[in-house]
Amino acid sequence: MAHVTGTHRPSHAKMKFMEKPLASGPPELFARVDDYVASNAAAAASEGFVFTTLDRAVNWARKNSIWPMSFGLACCAIEMMSMSASRFDIARFGAEVFRGSPRQSDLMIIAGRVSNKMAPVIRHLYQQMPEPKWAISMGACATSTGVFNNYALVPVNQVIPIDVFVPGCPPRPEQLIYSILLLQKKIDESSGTVKQVLNLA
Ligand code: SF4
């Protein structure tokens, strides 16, 4: 039989933590941050060296700041939108800044079927994106015309070069996030980045 043991008491360690309340306002919080910086300055100074190559540094910056274009073609676009919302939150991977203009984007996600009428528009938008740029084909329709395999549609790799293909109808937001992780890996592993930037490649 269970016994009621009276009021729950916090442990000793927990009580010690509670003796020091969280910052009650910005001045106190800032004072704590300043104290921390001052007391850890010596440690930071002794560990302040990072060795890398210029290529790796540029690749690291690029892979963590992918800006997709706000562009959807069909039902797959709903999953793409949900990827950027709070439940899946692509911001965790630095790719949440969906841009309204191809000139500010470096990733085109083909989310939906590509019709013969739309193909020239997609190509035109892709050409307006600055280098370096990448493209993801999302869903069966974009990749192979899917269940709408007829004269009106065209696989997207016949229109623009594709870096990652995502299977499914529709793919879940997690799949699209995984494709962005694969793209990040591809960007991270690319070589000759600086030479390309300087037009020496
Ligand atoms: S793959 Fe499925 S969900 Fe995506 S556009 Fe085609 S029919 Fe719609």
PDB file of C-alpha atoms and ligand atoms in Angstrom:
ATOM      1  CA  MET A   1       0.000   0.000   0.000  1.00  0.00           C
ATOM      2  CA  ALA A   2       1.367   3.400  -0.923  1.00  0.00           C
ATOM      3  CA  HIS A   3       2.097   5.887   1.835  1.00  0.00           C
ATOM      4  CA  VAL A   4       1.861   9.620   1.578  1.00  0.00           C
ATOM      5  CA  THR A   5       5.214  10.898   2.793  1.00  0.00           C
ATOM      6  CA  GLY A   6       4.319  14.546   3.304  1.00  0.00           C
ATOM      7  CA  THR A   7       5.413  17.602   1.331  1.00  0.00           C
ATOM      8  CA  HIS A   8       7.972  17.042  -1.405  1.00  0.00           C
ATOM      9  CA  ARG A   9      11.267  18.685  -0.395  1.00  0.00           C
ATOM     10  CA  PRO A  10      13.851  19.730  -3.031  1.00  0.00           C
ATOM     11  CA  SER A  11      17.267  18.050  -2.745  1.00  0.00           C
ATOM     12  CA  HIS A  12      20.231  19.889  -1.193  1.00  0.00           C
ATOM     13  CA  ALA A  13      21.844  20.560  -4.588  1.00  0.00           C
ATOM     14  CA  LYS A  14      18.573  21.897  -5.956  1.00  0.00           C
ATOM     15  CA  MET A  15      18.151  24.183  -2.947  1.00  0.00           C
ATOM     16  CA  LYS A  16      21.677  25.567  -3.446  1.00  0.00           C
ATOM     17  CA  PHE A  17      20.767  26.409  -7.036  1.00  0.00           C
ATOM     18  CA  MET A  18      17.577  28.101  -5.851  1.00  0.00           C
ATOM     19  CA  GLU A  19      19.578  30.304  -3.445  1.00  0.00           C
ATOM     20  CA  LYS A  20      20.958  32.039  -6.519  1.00  0.00           C
ATOM     21  CA  PRO A  21      17.899  33.214  -8.441  1.00  0.00           C
ATOM     22  CA  LEU A  22      17.927  33.804 -12.172  1.00  0.00           C
ATOM     23  CA  ALA A  23      18.669  37.360 -13.259  1.00  0.00           C
ATOM     24  CA  SER A  24      15.856  39.592 -12.139  1.00  0.00           C
ATOM     25  CA  GLY A  25      16.448  42.154 -14.875  1.00  0.00           C
ATOM     26  CA  PRO A  26      18.736  43.120 -17.778  1.00  0.00           C
ATOM     27  CA  PRO A  27      21.320  45.042 -15.662  1.00  0.00           C
ATOM     28  CA  GLU A  28      21.941  42.025 -13.459  1.00  0.00           C
ATOM     29  CA  LEU A  29      22.032  39.697 -16.463  1.00  0.00           C
ATOM     30  CA  PHE A  30      24.539  41.914 -18.300  1.00  0.00           C
ATOM     31  CA  ALA A  31      26.689  42.144 -15.170  1.00  0.00           C
ATOM     32  CA  ARG A  32      26.817  38.343 -15.012  1.00  0.00           C
ATOM     33  CA  VAL A  33      27.762  38.095 -18.678  1.00  0.00           C
ATOM     34  CA  ASP A  34      30.550  40.694 -18.191  1.00  0.00           C
ATOM     35  CA  ASP A  35      31.837  38.827 -15.117  1.00  0.00           C
ATOM     36  CA  TYR A  36      31.903  35.593 -17.068  1.00  0.00           C
ATOM     37  CA  VAL A  37      33.865  37.146 -19.954  1.00  0.00           C
ATOM     38  CA  ALA A  38      36.387  38.729 -17.559  1.00  0.00           C
ATOM     39  CA  SER A  39      36.916  35.575 -15.517  1.00  0.00           C
ATOM     40  CA  ASN A  40      37.314  33.401 -18.634  1.00  0.00           C
ATOM     41  CA  ALA A  41      39.491  35.771 -20.666  1.00  0.00           C
ATOM     42  CA  ALA A  42      42.732  33.977 -19.779  1.00  0.00           C
ATOM     43  CA  ALA A  43      41.325  30.595 -20.783  1.00  0.00           C
ATOM     44  CA  ALA A  44      39.942  32.021 -24.034  1.00  0.00           C
ATOM     45  CA  ALA A  45      43.292  33.650 -24.896  1.00  0.00           C
ATOM     46  CA  SER A  46      45.150  30.364 -24.514  1.00  0.00           C
ATOM     47  CA  GLU A  47      42.700  28.531 -26.794  1.00  0.00           C
ATOM     48  CA  GLY A  48      42.193  31.220 -29.434  1.00  0.00           C
ATOM     49  CA  PHE A  49      43.750  29.503 -32.473  1.00  0.00           C
ATOM     50  CA  VAL A  50      41.798  27.830 -35.226  1.00  0.00           C
ATOM     51  CA  PHE A  51      43.565  26.276 -38.216  1.00  0.00           C
ATOM     52  CA  THR A  52      41.682  25.649 -41.433  1.00  0.00           C
ATOM     53  CA  THR A  53      41.960  26.196 -45.155  1.00  0.00           C
ATOM     54  CA  LEU A  54      40.262  29.079 -46.922  1.00  0.00           C
ATOM     55  CA  ASP A  55      38.242  26.585 -48.975  1.00  0.00           C
ATOM     56  CA  ARG A  56      36.856  24.904 -45.871  1.00  0.00           C
ATOM     57  CA  ALA A  57      36.016  28.232 -44.238  1.00  0.00           C
ATOM     58  CA  VAL A  58      34.094  29.442 -47.296  1.00  0.00           C
ATOM     59  CA  ASN A  59      32.335  26.084 -47.679  1.00  0.00           C
ATOM     60  CA  TRP A  60      31.375  26.143 -43.995  1.00  0.00           C
ATOM     61  CA  ALA A  61      29.849  29.622 -44.358  1.00  0.00           C
ATOM     62  CA  ARG A  62      27.990  28.649 -47.527  1.00  0.00           C
ATOM     63  CA  LYS A  63      26.544  25.418 -46.243  1.00  0.00           C
ATOM     64  CA  ASN A  64      25.190  27.067 -43.112  1.00  0.00           C
ATOM     65  CA  SER A  65      23.488  29.960 -44.874  1.00  0.00           C
ATOM     66  CA  ILE A  66      21.484  28.433 -47.706  1.00  0.00           C
ATOM     67  CA  TRP A  67      18.709  30.756 -48.866  1.00  0.00           C
ATOM     68  CA  PRO A  68      15.906  28.901 -50.719  1.00  0.00           C
ATOM     69  CA  MET A  69      13.639  30.662 -53.174  1.00  0.00           C
ATOM     70  CA  SER A  70       9.939  31.060 -52.269  1.00  0.00           C
ATOM     71  CA  PHE A  71       8.690  28.962 -55.106  1.00  0.00           C
ATOM     72  CA  GLY A  72       6.248  26.054 -55.208  1.00  0.00           C
ATOM     73  CA  LEU A  73       4.591  24.224 -58.091  1.00  0.00           C
ATOM     74  CA  ALA A  74       2.023  21.832 -56.561  1.00  0.00           C
ATOM     75  CA  CYS A  75       1.048  19.806 -53.471  1.00  0.00           C
ATOM     76  CA  CYS A  76       4.686  19.096 -52.527  1.00  0.00           C
ATOM     77  CA  ALA A  77       5.024  22.813 -51.793  1.00  0.00           C
ATOM     78  CA  ILE A  78       2.750  22.409 -48.760  1.00  0.00           C
ATOM     79  CA  GLU A  79       5.292  20.026 -47.219  1.00  0.00           C
ATOM     80  CA  MET A  80       8.068  22.451 -48.134  1.00  0.00           C
ATOM     81  CA  MET A  81       6.224  25.283 -46.354  1.00  0.00           C
ATOM     82  CA  SER A  82       5.677  23.119 -43.309  1.00  0.00           C
ATOM     83  CA  MET A  83       9.422  22.388 -43.239  1.00  0.00           C
ATOM     84  CA  SER A  84      10.064  26.066 -42.695  1.00  0.00           C
ATOM     85  CA  ALA A  85       7.400  26.470 -39.995  1.00  0.00           C
ATOM     86  CA  SER A  86       7.781  25.893 -36.265  1.00  0.00           C
ATOM     87  CA  ARG A  87       7.091  22.150 -36.105  1.00  0.00           C
ATOM     88  CA  PHE A  88      10.027  21.115 -38.307  1.00  0.00           C
ATOM     89  CA  ASP A  89      11.939  24.408 -38.275  1.00  0.00           C
ATOM     90  CA  ILE A  90      14.587  24.405 -40.967  1.00  0.00           C
ATOM     91  CA  ALA A  91      16.082  27.420 -39.168  1.00  0.00           C
ATOM     92  CA  ARG A  92      18.016  24.848 -37.123  1.00  0.00           C
ATOM     93  CA  PHE A  93      20.126  24.245 -40.237  1.00  0.00           C
ATOM     94  CA  GLY A  94      20.506  27.852 -41.342  1.00  0.00           C
ATOM     95  CA  ALA A  95      18.191  27.543 -44.346  1.00  0.00           C
ATOM     96  CA  GLU A  96      15.063  29.367 -43.212  1.00  0.00           C
ATOM     97  CA  VAL A  97      15.482  32.628 -45.096  1.00  0.00           C
ATOM     98  CA  PHE A  98      13.131  31.996 -48.010  1.00  0.00           C
ATOM     99  CA  ARG A  99      13.699  34.816 -50.494  1.00  0.00           C
ATOM    100  CA  GLY A 100      11.110  36.417 -52.740  1.00  0.00           C
ATOM    101  CA  SER A 101      13.559  36.995 -55.581  1.00  0.00           C
ATOM    102  CA  PRO A 102      15.800  34.556 -57.493  1.00  0.00           C
ATOM    103  CA  ARG A 103      18.559  37.160 -57.356  1.00  0.00           C
ATOM    104  CA  GLN A 104      18.766  36.727 -53.576  1.00  0.00           C
ATOM    105  CA  SER A 105      18.443  32.926 -53.530  1.00  0.00           C
ATOM    106  CA  ASP A 106      20.986  30.153 -53.857  1.00  0.00           C
ATOM    107  CA  LEU A 107      18.681  27.139 -53.601  1.00  0.00           C
ATOM    108  CA  MET A 108      15.740  26.280 -55.821  1.00  0.00           C
ATOM    109  CA  ILE A 109      13.444  23.564 -54.484  1.00  0.00           C
ATOM    110  CA  ILE A 110      11.327  22.128 -57.286  1.00  0.00           C
ATOM    111  CA  ALA A 111       8.280  21.266 -55.173  1.00  0.00           C
ATOM    112  CA  GLY A 112       5.702  19.798 -57.565  1.00  0.00           C
ATOM    113  CA  ARG A 113       5.170  18.753 -61.149  1.00  0.00           C
ATOM    114  CA  VAL A 114       6.899  20.624 -63.976  1.00  0.00           C
ATOM    115  CA  SER A 115       4.634  21.280 -66.941  1.00  0.00           C
ATOM    116  CA  ASN A 116       5.862  22.081 -70.429  1.00  0.00           C
ATOM    117  CA  LYS A 117       4.470  25.557 -69.937  1.00  0.00           C
ATOM    118  CA  MET A 118       6.329  26.065 -66.640  1.00  0.00           C
ATOM    119  CA  ALA A 119       9.670  24.601 -67.766  1.00  0.00           C
ATOM    120  CA  PRO A 120      10.944  27.775 -69.501  1.00  0.00           C
ATOM    121  CA  VAL A 121       9.919  29.856 -66.459  1.00  0.00           C
ATOM    122  CA  ILE A 122      11.867  27.538 -64.115  1.00  0.00           C
ATOM    123  CA  ARG A 123      14.900  27.716 -66.356  1.00  0.00           C
ATOM    124  CA  HIS A 124      14.659  31.500 -66.530  1.00  0.00           C
ATOM    125  CA  LEU A 125      14.395  31.837 -62.733  1.00  0.00           C
ATOM    126  CA  TYR A 126      17.323  29.442 -62.258  1.00  0.00           C
ATOM    127  CA  GLN A 127      19.446  31.492 -64.626  1.00  0.00           C
ATOM    128  CA  GLN A 128      18.643  34.629 -62.626  1.00  0.00           C
ATOM    129  CA  MET A 129      20.040  33.104 -59.429  1.00  0.00           C
ATOM    130  CA  PRO A 130      23.636  34.130 -58.652  1.00  0.00           C
ATOM    131  CA  GLU A 131      26.458  31.566 -58.452  1.00  0.00           C
ATOM    132  CA  PRO A 132      26.984  29.363 -56.542  1.00  0.00           C
ATOM    133  CA  LYS A 133      23.490  27.877 -56.731  1.00  0.00           C
ATOM    134  CA  TRP A 134      21.903  24.517 -56.063  1.00  0.00           C
ATOM    135  CA  ALA A 135      18.626  22.765 -56.837  1.00  0.00           C
ATOM    136  CA  ILE A 136      16.621  20.032 -55.122  1.00  0.00           C
ATOM    137  CA  SER A 137      13.994  17.979 -56.944  1.00  0.00           C
ATOM    138  CA  MET A 138      11.229  17.278 -54.433  1.00  0.00           C
ATOM    139  CA  GLY A 139       8.800  14.417 -55.016  1.00  0.00           C
ATOM    140  CA  ALA A 140       8.038  11.870 -57.716  1.00  0.00           C
ATOM    141  CA  CYS A 141       6.408  14.425 -60.037  1.00  0.00           C
ATOM    142  CA  ALA A 142       9.387  16.770 -60.236  1.00  0.00           C
ATOM    143  CA  THR A 143      11.857  13.932 -60.671  1.00  0.00           C
ATOM    144  CA  SER A 144      10.028  11.636 -63.099  1.00  0.00           C
ATOM    145  CA  THR A 145       6.549  13.186 -63.646  1.00  0.00           C
ATOM    146  CA  GLY A 146       5.194  10.635 -61.114  1.00  0.00           C
ATOM    147  CA  VAL A 147       1.585   9.533 -61.423  1.00  0.00           C
ATOM    148  CA  PHE A 148       0.931  12.265 -64.004  1.00  0.00           C
ATOM    149  CA  ASN A 149       3.142  10.612 -66.580  1.00  0.00           C
ATOM    150  CA  ASN A 150       1.756  12.254 -69.706  1.00  0.00           C
ATOM    151  CA  TYR A 151       2.564  14.628 -72.561  1.00  0.00           C
ATOM    152  CA  ALA A 152       2.059  17.759 -70.440  1.00  0.00           C
ATOM    153  CA  LEU A 153       4.878  17.150 -67.954  1.00  0.00           C
ATOM    154  CA  VAL A 154       8.643  16.985 -68.112  1.00  0.00           C
ATOM    155  CA  PRO A 155      11.219  15.635 -65.585  1.00  0.00           C
ATOM    156  CA  VAL A 156      13.000  18.596 -64.036  1.00  0.00           C
ATOM    157  CA  ASN A 157      16.538  17.360 -64.737  1.00  0.00           C
ATOM    158  CA  GLN A 158      15.788  18.006 -68.418  1.00  0.00           C
ATOM    159  CA  VAL A 159      15.296  21.678 -67.528  1.00  0.00           C
ATOM    160  CA  ILE A 160      17.960  22.528 -64.899  1.00  0.00           C
ATOM    161  CA  PRO A 161      20.808  20.631 -63.173  1.00  0.00           C
ATOM    162  CA  ILE A 162      19.703  18.965 -59.914  1.00  0.00           C
ATOM    163  CA  ASP A 163      21.913  18.314 -56.875  1.00  0.00           C
ATOM    164  CA  VAL A 164      19.630  16.156 -54.715  1.00  0.00           C
ATOM    165  CA  PHE A 165      16.513  14.114 -55.588  1.00  0.00           C
ATOM    166  CA  VAL A 166      13.920  13.458 -52.866  1.00  0.00           C
ATOM    167  CA  PRO A 167      11.622  10.442 -53.434  1.00  0.00           C
ATOM    168  CA  GLY A 168       8.002  10.240 -52.267  1.00  0.00           C
ATOM    169  CA  CYS A 169       4.531  11.544 -53.010  1.00  0.00           C
ATOM    170  CA  PRO A 170       4.653  13.829 -51.194  1.00  0.00           C
ATOM    171  CA  PRO A 171       7.942  13.524 -49.318  1.00  0.00           C
ATOM    172  CA  ARG A 172       7.601  14.368 -45.636  1.00  0.00           C
ATOM    173  CA  PRO A 173       9.223  17.572 -44.340  1.00  0.00           C
ATOM    174  CA  GLU A 174      11.872  15.430 -42.596  1.00  0.00           C
ATOM    175  CA  GLN A 175      12.857  14.002 -45.983  1.00  0.00           C
ATOM    176  CA  LEU A 176      13.292  17.478 -47.387  1.00  0.00           C
ATOM    177  CA  ILE A 177      15.348  18.451 -44.336  1.00  0.00           C
ATOM    178  CA  TYR A 178      17.504  15.365 -44.927  1.00  0.00           C
ATOM    179  CA  SER A 179      18.004  16.414 -48.556  1.00  0.00           C
ATOM    180  CA  ILE A 180      19.225  19.800 -47.323  1.00  0.00           C
ATOM    181  CA  LEU A 181      21.661  18.013 -44.991  1.00  0.00           C
ATOM    182  CA  LEU A 182      22.927  16.018 -47.994  1.00  0.00           C
ATOM    183  CA  LEU A 183      23.297  19.247 -49.936  1.00  0.00           C
ATOM    184  CA  GLN A 184      25.241  20.751 -47.026  1.00  0.00           C
ATOM    185  CA  LYS A 185      27.548  17.719 -47.121  1.00  0.00           C
ATOM    186  CA  LYS A 186      28.056  18.206 -50.839  1.00  0.00           C
ATOM    187  CA  ILE A 187      28.863  21.904 -50.363  1.00  0.00           C
ATOM    188  CA  ASP A 188      31.242  21.083 -47.503  1.00  0.00           C
ATOM    189  CA  GLU A 189      33.138  18.575 -49.596  1.00  0.00           C
ATOM    190  CA  SER A 190      33.494  20.741 -52.698  1.00  0.00           C
ATOM    191  CA  SER A 191      37.062  21.711 -53.522  1.00  0.00           C
ATOM    192  CA  GLY A 192      38.584  24.636 -55.403  1.00  0.00           C
ATOM    193  CA  THR A 193      35.996  27.032 -53.935  1.00  0.00           C
ATOM    194  CA  VAL A 194      38.332  29.997 -53.521  1.00  0.00           C
ATOM    195  CA  LYS A 195      39.885  29.482 -56.970  1.00  0.00           C
ATOM    196  CA  GLN A 196      36.378  29.556 -58.454  1.00  0.00           C
ATOM    197  CA  VAL A 197      35.561  32.758 -56.566  1.00  0.00           C
ATOM    198  CA  LEU A 198      38.748  34.362 -57.912  1.00  0.00           C
ATOM    199  CA  ASN A 199      38.047  33.023 -61.405  1.00  0.00           C
ATOM    200  CA  LEU A 200      41.238  30.945 -61.385  1.00  0.00           C
ATOM    201  CA  ALA A 201      39.644  27.481 -61.647  1.00  0.00           C
TER     202      ALA A 201
HETATM  203  S1  SF4 B   1       4.802  14.078 -55.893  1.00  0.00           S
HETATM  204 FE1  SF4 B   1       2.714  13.819 -55.059  1.00  0.00          FE
HETATM  205  S2  SF4 B   1       2.520  15.496 -53.577  1.00  0.00           S
HETATM  206 FE2  SF4 B   1       4.256  16.007 -54.909  1.00  0.00          FE
HETATM  207  S3  SF4 B   1       3.392  17.273 -56.548  1.00  0.00           S
HETATM  208 FE3  SF4 B   1       3.342  15.130 -57.237  1.00  0.00          FE
HETATM  209  S4  SF4 B   1       1.280  14.435 -56.700  1.00  0.00           S
HETATM  210 FE4  SF4 B   1       1.679  16.282 -55.483  1.00  0.00          FE
END
